[in-house]
Coordinates of C-alpha atoms in Angstrom, one line a residue:
X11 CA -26.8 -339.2 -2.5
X12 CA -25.8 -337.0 -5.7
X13 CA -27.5 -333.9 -5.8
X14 CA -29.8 -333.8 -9.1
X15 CA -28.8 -331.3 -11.8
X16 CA -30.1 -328.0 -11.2
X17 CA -31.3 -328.3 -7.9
X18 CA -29.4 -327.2 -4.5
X19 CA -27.8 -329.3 -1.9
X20 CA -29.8 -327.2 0.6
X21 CA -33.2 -328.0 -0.8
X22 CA -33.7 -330.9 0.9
X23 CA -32.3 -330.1 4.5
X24 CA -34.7 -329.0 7.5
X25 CA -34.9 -325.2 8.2
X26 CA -34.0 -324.4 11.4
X27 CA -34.5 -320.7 12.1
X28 CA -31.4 -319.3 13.3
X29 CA -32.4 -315.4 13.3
X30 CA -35.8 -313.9 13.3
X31 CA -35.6 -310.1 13.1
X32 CA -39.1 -307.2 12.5
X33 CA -38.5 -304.2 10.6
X34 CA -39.1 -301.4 12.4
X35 CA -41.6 -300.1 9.4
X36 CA -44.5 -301.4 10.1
X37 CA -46.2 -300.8 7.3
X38 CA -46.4 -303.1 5.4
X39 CA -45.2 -305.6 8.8
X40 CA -42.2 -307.1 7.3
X41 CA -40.2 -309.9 9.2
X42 CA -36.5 -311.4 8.3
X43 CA -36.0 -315.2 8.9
X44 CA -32.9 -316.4 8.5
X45 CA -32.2 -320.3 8.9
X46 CA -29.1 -322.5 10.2
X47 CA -27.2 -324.3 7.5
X48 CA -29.1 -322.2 4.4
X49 CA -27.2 -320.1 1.9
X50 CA -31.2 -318.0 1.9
X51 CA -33.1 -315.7 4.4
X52 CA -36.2 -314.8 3.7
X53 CA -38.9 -311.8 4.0
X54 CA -42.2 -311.9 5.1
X55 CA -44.2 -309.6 4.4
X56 CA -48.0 -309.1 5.8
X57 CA -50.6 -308.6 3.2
X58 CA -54.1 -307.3 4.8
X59 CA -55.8 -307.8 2.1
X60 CA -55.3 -311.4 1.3
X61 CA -55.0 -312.0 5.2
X62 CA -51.3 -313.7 4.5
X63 CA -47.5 -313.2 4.3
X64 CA -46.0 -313.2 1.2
X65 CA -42.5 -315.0 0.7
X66 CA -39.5 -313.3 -0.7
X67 CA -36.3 -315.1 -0.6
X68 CA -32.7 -313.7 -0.9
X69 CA -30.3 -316.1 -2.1
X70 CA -27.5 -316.9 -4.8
X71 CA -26.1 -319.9 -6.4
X72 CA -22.1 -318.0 -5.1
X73 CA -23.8 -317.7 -1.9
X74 CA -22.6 -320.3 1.1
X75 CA -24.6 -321.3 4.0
X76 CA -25.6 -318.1 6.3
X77 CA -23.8 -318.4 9.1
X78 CA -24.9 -314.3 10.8
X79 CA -27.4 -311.8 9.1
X80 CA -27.4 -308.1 10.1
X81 CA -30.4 -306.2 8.9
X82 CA -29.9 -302.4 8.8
X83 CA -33.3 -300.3 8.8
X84 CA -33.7 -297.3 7.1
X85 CA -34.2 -294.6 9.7
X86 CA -35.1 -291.8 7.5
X87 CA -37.7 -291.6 4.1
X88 CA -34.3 -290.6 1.7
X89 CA -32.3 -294.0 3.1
X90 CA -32.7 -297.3 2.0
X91 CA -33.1 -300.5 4.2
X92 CA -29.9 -303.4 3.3
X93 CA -29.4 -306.7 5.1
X94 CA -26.0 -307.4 5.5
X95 CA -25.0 -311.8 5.4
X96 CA -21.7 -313.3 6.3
X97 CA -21.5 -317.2 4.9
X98 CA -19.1 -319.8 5.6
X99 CA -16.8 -319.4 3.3
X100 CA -16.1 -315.8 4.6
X101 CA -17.5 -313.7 2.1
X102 CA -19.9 -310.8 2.9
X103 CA -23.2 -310.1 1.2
X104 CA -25.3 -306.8 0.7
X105 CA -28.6 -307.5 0.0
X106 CA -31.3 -304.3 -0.7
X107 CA -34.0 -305.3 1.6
X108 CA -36.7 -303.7 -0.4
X109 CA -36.4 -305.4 -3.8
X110 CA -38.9 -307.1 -5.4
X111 CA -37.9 -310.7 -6.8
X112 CA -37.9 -311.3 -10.5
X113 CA -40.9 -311.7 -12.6
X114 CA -39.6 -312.7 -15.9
X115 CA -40.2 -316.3 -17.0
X116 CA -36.4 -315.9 -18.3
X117 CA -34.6 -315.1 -15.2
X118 CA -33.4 -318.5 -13.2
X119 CA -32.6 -317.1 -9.9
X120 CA -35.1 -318.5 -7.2
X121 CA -34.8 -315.6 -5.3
X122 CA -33.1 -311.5 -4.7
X123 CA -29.6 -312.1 -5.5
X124 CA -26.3 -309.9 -3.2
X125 CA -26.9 -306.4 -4.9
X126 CA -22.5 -306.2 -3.4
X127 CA -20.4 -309.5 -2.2
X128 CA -16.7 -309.6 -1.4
X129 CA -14.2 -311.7 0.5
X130 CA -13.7 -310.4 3.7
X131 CA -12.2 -313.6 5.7
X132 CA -9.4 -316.2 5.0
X133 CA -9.8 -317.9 8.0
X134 CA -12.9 -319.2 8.5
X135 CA -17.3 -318.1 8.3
X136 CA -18.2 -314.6 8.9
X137 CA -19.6 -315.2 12.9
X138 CA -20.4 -311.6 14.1
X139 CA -21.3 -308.3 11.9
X140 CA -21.6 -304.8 13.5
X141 CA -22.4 -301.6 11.1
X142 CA -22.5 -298.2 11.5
X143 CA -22.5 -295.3 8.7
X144 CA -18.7 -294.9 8.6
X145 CA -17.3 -298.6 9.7
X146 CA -18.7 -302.3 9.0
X147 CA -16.7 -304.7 11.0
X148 CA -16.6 -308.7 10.6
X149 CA -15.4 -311.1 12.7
X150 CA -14.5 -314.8 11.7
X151 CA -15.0 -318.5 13.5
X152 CA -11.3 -318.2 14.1
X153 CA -11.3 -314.6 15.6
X154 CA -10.1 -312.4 13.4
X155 CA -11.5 -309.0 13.3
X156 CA -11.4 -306.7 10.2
X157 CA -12.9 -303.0 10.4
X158 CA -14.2 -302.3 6.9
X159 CA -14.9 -298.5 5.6
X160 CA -18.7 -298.6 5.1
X161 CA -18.8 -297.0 1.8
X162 CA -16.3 -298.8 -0.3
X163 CA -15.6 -301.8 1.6
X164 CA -11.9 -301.2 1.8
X165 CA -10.4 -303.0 4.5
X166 CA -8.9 -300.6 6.8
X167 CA -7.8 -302.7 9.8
X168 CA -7.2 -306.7 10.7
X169 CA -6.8 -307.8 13.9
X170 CA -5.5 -310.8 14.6
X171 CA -7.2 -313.7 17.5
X172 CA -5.2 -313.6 20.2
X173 CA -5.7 -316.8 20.9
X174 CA -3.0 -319.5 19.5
X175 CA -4.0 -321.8 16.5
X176 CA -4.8 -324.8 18.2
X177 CA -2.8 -328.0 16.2
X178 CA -4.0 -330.1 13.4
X179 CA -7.1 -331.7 15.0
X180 CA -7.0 -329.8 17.8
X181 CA -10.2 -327.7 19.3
X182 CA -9.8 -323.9 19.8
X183 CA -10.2 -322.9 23.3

């Protein structure tokens, strides 16, 4: 079936949460759902005073299916709280976990777009994220490893899989 202009290929597919993930500030209670096959996450956020959670979602038309999400908390008042996303395509995605979606009629986006993206595998989807203050470091769906520096997102290392490239057709092992 054609997709209809101006609506996403996603839209119609079932969400199937893939990561569910509580900020550690618990007030407000916050929660991070991610989904399998969906280029958007979401934040939920608890409202006491309407007894409900309110829906933010993070997403961008450049954005790929989600394929690993790495939230990273704020742990003191003068930090800020970012949600790292690696897609399918192998591009990474910094998202500022406390932004507020936009409220102007104009604005198109359906949701808080990548506040930083870049291109961070060849290969194959971004499968596993670790962060720290001074390194980020991806790894693909066919095993390479690249150490990024966590200011500037410079790559500073590759490694490669050492497992061989299976032939055309082939599984990997």
């Amino acid at each position: 079936n054609p997709v209809a202009a101006g609506s996403s290929p996603y839209e119609h597919v079932p969400l199937e949460i893939s990561d569910l993930r509580i900020s550690p500030q618990r007030d407000p209670l916050s929660l991070l759902v991610a989904y399998r096959s969906s280029p958007q996450f979401q934040r939920f956020t608890w409202s006491p005073t309407s007894n409900t959670f309110e829906r933010t979602p993070y997403e961008d038309e450049a954005v790929a299916p989600i394929r690993v999400v790495l939230p990273v908390w704020a742990s003191r008042q003068d930090e800020n709280s970012f949600v790292i996303a690696g897609d399918e395509l192998g591009t990474i995605h910094i998202f500022a976990w406390d932004a507020a979606p936009p409220q102007s009629p104009s604005v198109e986006s359906k949701g808080i777009s990548p506040i930083h993206s870049f291109a961070a595998h060849e290969d194959g989807a971004i499968t596993a994220l670790a962060w720290n203050p001074v390194v980020l470091v991806s790894g693909s769906s066919r095993g390479t490893i690249t150490v990024w520096d966590a200011l500037n997102f410079a790559s500073l290392r590759t490694l490669s899989s050492p497992a061989a490239r299976p032939t055309t057709g082939a599984e990997w092992e």
